[in-house]
Short mmCIF file of C-alpha atoms in Angstrom, two decimals:
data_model
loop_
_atom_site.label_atom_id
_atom_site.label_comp_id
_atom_site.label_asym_id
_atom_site.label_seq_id
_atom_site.Cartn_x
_atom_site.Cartn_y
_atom_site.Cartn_z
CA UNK A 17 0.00 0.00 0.00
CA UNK A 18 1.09 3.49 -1.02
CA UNK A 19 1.81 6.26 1.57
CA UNK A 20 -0.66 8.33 -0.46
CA UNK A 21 -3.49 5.46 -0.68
CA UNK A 22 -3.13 4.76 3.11
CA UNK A 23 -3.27 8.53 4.20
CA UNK A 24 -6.59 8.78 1.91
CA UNK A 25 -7.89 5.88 3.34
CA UNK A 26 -7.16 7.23 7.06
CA UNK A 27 -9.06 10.60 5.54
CA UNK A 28 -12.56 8.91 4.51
CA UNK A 29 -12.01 8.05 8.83
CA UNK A 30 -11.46 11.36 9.81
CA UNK A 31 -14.38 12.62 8.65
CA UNK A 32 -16.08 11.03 11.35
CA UNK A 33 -16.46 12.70 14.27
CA UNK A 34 -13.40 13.43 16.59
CA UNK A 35 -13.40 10.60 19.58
CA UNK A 36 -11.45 11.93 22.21
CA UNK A 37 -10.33 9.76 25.09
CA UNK A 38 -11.08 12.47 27.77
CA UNK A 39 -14.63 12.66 27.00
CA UNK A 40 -15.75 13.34 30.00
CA UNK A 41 -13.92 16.91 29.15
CA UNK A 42 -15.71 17.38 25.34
CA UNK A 43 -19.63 17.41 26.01
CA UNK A 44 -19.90 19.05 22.51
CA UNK A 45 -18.30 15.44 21.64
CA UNK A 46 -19.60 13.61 23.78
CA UNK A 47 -23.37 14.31 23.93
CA UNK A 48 -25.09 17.44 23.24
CA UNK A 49 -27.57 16.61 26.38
CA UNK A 50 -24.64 16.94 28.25
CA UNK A 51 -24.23 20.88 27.61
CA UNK A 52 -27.19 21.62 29.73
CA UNK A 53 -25.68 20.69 33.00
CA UNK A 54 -22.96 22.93 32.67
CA UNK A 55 -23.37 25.16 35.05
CA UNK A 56 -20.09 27.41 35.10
CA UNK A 57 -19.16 29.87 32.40
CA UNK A 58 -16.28 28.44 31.02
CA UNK A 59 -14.00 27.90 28.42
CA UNK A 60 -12.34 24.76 27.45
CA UNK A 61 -9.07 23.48 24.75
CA UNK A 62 -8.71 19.91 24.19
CA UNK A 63 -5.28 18.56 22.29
CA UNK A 64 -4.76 15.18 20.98
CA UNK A 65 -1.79 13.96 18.86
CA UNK A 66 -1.44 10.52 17.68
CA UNK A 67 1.34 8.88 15.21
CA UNK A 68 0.64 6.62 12.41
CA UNK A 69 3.20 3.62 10.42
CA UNK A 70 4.05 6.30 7.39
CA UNK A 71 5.94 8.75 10.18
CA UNK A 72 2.75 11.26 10.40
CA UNK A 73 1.14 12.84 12.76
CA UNK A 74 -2.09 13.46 13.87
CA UNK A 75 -3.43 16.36 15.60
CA UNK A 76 -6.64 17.43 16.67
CA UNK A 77 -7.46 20.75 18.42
CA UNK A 78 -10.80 21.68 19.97
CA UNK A 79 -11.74 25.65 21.83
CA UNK A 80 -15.18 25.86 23.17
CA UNK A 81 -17.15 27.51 25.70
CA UNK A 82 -20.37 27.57 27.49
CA UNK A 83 -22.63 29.80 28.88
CA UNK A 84 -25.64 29.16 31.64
CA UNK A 85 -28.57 31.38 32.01
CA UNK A 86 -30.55 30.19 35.52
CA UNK A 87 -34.67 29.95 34.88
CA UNK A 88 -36.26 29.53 37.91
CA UNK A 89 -34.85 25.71 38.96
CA UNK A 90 -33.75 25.21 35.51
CA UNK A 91 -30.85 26.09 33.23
CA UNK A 92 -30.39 26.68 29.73
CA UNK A 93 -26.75 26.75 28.47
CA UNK A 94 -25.54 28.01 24.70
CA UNK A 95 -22.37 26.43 23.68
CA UNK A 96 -19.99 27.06 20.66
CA UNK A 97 -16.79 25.03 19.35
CA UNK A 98 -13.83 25.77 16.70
CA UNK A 99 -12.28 22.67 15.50
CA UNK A 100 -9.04 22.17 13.58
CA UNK A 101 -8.43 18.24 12.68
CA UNK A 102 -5.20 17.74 10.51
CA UNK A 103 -4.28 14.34 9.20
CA UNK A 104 -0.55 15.00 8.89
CA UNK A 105 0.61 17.28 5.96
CA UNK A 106 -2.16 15.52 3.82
CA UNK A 107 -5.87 16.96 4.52
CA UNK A 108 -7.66 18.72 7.36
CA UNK A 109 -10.87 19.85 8.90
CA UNK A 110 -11.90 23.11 9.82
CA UNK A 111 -15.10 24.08 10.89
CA UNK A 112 -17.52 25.32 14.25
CA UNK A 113 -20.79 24.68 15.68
CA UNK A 114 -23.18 26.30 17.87
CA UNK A 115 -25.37 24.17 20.79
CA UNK A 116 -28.09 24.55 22.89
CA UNK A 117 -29.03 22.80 26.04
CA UNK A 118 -31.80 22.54 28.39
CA UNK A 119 -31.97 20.89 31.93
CA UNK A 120 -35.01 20.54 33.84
CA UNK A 121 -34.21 20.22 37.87
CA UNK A 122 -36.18 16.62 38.29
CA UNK A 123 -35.14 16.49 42.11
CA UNK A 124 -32.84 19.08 44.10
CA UNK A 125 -30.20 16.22 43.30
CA UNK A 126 -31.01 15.50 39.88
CA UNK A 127 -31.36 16.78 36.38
CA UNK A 128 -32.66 15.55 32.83
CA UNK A 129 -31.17 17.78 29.75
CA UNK A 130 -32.26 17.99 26.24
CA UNK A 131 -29.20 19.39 23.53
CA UNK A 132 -29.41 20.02 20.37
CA UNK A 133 -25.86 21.23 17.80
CA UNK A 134 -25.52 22.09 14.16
CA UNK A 135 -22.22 22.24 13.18
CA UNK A 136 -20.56 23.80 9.58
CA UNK A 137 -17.41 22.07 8.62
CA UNK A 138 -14.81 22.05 5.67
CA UNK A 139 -12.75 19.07 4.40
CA UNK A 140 -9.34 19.72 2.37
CA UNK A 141 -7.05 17.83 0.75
CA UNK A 142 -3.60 19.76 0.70
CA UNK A 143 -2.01 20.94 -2.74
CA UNK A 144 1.45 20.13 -1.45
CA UNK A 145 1.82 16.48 -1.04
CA UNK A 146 2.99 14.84 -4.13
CA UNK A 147 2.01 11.24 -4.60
CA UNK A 148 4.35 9.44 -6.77
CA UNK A 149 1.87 6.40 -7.14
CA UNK A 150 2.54 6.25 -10.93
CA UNK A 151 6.10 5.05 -10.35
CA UNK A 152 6.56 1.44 -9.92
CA UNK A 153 10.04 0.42 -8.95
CA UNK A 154 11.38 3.59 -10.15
CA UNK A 155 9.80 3.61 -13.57
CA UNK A 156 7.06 5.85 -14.63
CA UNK A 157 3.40 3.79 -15.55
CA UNK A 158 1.50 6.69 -17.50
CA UNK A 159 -1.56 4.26 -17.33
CA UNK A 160 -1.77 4.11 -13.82
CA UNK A 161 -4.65 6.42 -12.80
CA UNK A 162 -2.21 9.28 -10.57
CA UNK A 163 -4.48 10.47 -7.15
CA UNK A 164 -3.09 14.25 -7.43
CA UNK A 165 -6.28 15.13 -8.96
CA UNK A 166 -7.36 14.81 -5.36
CA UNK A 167 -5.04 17.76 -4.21
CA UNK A 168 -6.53 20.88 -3.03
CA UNK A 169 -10.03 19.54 -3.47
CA UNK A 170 -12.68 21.00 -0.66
CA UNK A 171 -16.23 20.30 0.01
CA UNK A 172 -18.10 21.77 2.90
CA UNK A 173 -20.89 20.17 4.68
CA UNK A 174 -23.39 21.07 7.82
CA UNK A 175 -23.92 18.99 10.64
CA UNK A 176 -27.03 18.33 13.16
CA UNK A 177 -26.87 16.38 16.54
CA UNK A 178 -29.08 15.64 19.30
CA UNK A 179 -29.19 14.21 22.86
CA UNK A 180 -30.43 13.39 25.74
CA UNK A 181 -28.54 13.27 29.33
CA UNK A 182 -29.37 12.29 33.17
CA UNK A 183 -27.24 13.55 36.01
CA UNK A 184 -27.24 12.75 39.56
CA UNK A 185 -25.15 14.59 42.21
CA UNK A 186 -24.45 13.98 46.18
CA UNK A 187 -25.00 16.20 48.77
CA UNK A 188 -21.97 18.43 48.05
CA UNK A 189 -22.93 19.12 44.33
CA UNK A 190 -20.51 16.62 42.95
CA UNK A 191 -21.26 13.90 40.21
CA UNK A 192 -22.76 10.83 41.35
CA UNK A 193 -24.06 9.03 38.22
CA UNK A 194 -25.32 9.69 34.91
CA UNK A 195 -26.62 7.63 31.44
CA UNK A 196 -27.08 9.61 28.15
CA UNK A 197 -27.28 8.86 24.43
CA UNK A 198 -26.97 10.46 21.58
CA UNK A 199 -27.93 10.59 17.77
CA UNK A 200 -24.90 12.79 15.80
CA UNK A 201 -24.99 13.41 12.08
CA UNK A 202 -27.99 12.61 11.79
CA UNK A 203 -28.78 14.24 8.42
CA UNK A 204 -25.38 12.46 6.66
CA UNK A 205 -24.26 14.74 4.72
CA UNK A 206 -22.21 14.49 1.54
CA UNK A 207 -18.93 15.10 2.13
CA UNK A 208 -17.53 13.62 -0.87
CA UNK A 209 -14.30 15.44 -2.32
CA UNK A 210 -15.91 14.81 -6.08
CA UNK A 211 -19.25 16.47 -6.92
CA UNK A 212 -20.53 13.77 -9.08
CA UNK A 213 -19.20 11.24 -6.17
CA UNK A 214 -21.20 10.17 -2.84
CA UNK A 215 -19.55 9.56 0.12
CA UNK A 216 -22.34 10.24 3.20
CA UNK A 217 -20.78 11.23 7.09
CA UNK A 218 -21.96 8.23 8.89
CA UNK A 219 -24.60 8.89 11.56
CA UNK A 220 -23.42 8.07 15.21
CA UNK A 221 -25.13 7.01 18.06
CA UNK A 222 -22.99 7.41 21.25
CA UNK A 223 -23.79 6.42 25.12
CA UNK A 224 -22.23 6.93 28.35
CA UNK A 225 -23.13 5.78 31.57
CA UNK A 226 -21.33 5.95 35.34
CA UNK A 227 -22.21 5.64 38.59
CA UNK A 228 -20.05 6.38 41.88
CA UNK A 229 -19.58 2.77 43.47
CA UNK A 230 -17.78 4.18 46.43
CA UNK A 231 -17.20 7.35 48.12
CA UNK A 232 -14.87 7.37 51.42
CA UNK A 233 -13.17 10.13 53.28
CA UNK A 234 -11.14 11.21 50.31
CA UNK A 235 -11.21 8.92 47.96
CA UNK A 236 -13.77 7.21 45.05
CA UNK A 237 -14.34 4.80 43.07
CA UNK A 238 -16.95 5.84 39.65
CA UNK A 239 -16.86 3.18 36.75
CA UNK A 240 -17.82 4.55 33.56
CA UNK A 241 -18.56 3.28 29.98
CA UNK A 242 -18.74 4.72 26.50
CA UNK A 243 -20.09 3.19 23.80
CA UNK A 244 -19.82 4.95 20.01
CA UNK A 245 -21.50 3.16 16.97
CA UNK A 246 -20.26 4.97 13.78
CA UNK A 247 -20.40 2.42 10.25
CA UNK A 248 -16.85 0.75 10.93
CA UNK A 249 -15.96 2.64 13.90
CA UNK A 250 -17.65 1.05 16.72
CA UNK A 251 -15.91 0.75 19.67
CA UNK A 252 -16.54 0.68 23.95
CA UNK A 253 -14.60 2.26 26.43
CA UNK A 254 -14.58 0.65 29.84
CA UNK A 255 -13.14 1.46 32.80
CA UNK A 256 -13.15 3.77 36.07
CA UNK A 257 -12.19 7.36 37.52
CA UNK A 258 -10.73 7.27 40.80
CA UNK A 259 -10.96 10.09 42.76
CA UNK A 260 -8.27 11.86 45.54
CA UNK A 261 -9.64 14.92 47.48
CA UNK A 262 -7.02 17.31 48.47
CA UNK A 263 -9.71 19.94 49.64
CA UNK A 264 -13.17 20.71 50.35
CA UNK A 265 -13.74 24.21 51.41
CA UNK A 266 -16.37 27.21 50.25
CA UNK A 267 -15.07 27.82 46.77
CA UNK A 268 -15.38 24.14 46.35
CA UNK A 269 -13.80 20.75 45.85
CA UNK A 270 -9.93 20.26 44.98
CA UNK A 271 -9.01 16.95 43.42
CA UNK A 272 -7.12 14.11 41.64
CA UNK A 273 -8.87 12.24 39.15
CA UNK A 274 -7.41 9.41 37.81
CA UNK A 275 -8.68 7.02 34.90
CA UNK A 276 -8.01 3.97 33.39
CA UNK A 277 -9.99 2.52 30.28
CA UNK A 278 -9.95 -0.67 28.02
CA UNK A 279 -11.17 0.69 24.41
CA UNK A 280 -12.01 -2.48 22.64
CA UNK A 281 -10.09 -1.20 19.37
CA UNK A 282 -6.82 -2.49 21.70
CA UNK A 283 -6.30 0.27 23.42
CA UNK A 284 -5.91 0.67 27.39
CA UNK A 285 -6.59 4.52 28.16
CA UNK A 286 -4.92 6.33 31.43
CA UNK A 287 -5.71 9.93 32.36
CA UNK A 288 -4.55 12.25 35.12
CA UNK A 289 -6.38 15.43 35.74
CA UNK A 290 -5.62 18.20 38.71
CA UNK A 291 -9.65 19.80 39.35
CA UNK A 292 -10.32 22.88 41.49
CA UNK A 293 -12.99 25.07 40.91
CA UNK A 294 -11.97 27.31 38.44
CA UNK A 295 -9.58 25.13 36.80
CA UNK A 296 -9.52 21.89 35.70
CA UNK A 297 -5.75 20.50 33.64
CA UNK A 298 -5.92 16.75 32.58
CA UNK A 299 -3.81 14.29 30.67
CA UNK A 300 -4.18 11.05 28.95
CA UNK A 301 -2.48 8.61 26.59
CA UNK A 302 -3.70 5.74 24.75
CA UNK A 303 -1.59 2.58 24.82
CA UNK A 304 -1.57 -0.28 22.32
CA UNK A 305 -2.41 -3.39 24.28
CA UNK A 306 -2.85 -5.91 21.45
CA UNK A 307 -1.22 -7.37 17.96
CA UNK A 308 -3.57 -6.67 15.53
CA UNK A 309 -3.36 -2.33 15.73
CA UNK A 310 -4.97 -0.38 13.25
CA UNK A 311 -2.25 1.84 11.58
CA UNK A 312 -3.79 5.24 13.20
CA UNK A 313 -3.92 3.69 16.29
CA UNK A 314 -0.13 3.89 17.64
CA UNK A 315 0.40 5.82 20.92
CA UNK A 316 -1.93 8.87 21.63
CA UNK A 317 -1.42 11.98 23.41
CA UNK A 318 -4.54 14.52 24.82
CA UNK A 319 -4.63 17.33 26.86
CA UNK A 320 -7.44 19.11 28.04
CA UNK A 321 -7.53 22.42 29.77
CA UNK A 322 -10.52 24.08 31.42
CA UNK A 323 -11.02 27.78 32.30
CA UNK A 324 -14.46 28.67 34.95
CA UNK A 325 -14.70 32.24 35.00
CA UNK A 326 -18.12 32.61 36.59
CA UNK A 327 -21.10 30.93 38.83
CA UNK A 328 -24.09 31.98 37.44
CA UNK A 329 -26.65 31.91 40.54
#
């Protein structure tokens, strides 16, 4: 296989959505429901870099924020995301949406949120990468079909997601459980790089579910699970955050989170974040843990940094 055919094939993947493995930190990713029960303004960027076989890189970077307007018991949040996803040198993303989330207050404890997110997105193939696939062993085939008429084709397409998400906190405000699901894509648009061509952006359905198993003096114990259904990409993540409190005053909680995930494409996940209340920095990386590895699926490095400016009350 061709460096060029392998990087095109690893393009018709990226335009599915972005899966990153710190979703607990990318509601707009995660589950639109899931906007609604923000309830800080804040501002959050979300890094992940992973290598392929050809000596590429990988590199997706995500800046959104939310905002939470208090009604009565309830809260509506508007959200908004820029997204740059560049597969190497070869092709990239670019695009934004703009979300809206409700959450009804079912108990003092408890809320139910409905999201909704239409997204606008544009899908390039770079003009400088040369693909040399007419050579064979040196020698130029003129009747080999050549895949540079691909370079520095675009094709923009719109987006529309919806879900639905439960949340369930303790005493102190703090997470207890949740279950949500999601329908993304769900008009599949075109996004094929030849106008005569067809090449539809799979729908998605995505769920997560956790629920705190233990809670001591300073420590817990929440498994979660993810599961993402996407045509070929279907995957689950399971696994557990353990937490480490540090401090619980006024202004809030302080905390270690730690995480550790199987993703059933062979993949364990491990994450490290340091949470206070207006802050929240977290790491992860994505280790092989079987033979059989899909070529964009070598190690993989996230970051994710989030900014709370203000309680709305």
């Amino acid at each position: 296989m061709s460096v060029f055919t392998l990087l095109l094939s690893i393009v018709k993947v990226s335009a599915q959505d972005p899966n990153f493995s710190m979703y607990h930190y990318t509601p707009l990713f995660t589950n639109p429901g899931s906007i609604g029960l923000q309830e800080n303004v804040s501002i959050m960027l979300n890094y992940r870099s992973q290598s392929v076989e050809v000596g590429e890189n990988f590199r997706a970077s995500s800046l959104s924020g939310y905002y939470p307007i208090k009604i009565r018991n309830h809260r509506l949040v508007v959200a908004g995301n820029f997204l740059n996803d560049q597969i190497a040198d070869f092709a990239q993303v670019n695009g934004g949406l703009l979300g809206v989330a409700y959450a009804i207050q079912i108990t003092p404890l408890s809320e139910l949120s409905f999201g909704a997110q239409s997204g606008f997105y544009q899908r390039r193939i770079n003009n400088n990468f040369t693909t040399d696939d007419q050579f064979v062993d040196g020698v130029f085939n003129p009747n080999i079909v050549s895949g540079d008429a691909v370079l520095g084709q675009t094709v923009s397409y719109p987006t529309l997601s919806l879900g639905i998400q439960y949340q369930l906190n303790d005493e102190q405000g703090q997470e207890k459980a949740f279950v949500g699901v999601a329908l993304f894509n769900a008009t599949e648009p075109n996004v094929s790089l030849d106008e005569s061509g067809k090449d539809k952006l799979p729908s998605s359905i995505r769920a997560s579910v956790g629920y705190r198993i233990y809670q001591g003096y300073k420590f817990s114990v929440m498994p979660t699970a993810r599961l993402v259904r996407q045509a070929s990409n279907n995957f689950l993540n399971i696994g557990s955050r353990f937490g480490y409190e540090l401090d619980n005053s006024e202004e809030g909680v302080k905390k270690i989170d730690l995480g550790i995930w199987y993703n059933t494409n062979n993949l364990g996940v491990f994450s490290i974040a340091y949470e206070q209340p207006n802050l929240t920095i977290g790491v992860s990386y994505d280790l092989p843990v079987g033979a059989d590895l899909n070529t964009a699926q070598n190690g993989i490095f996230e970051l994710a940094v989030s900014f709370r400016i203000k309680k709305k009350s």
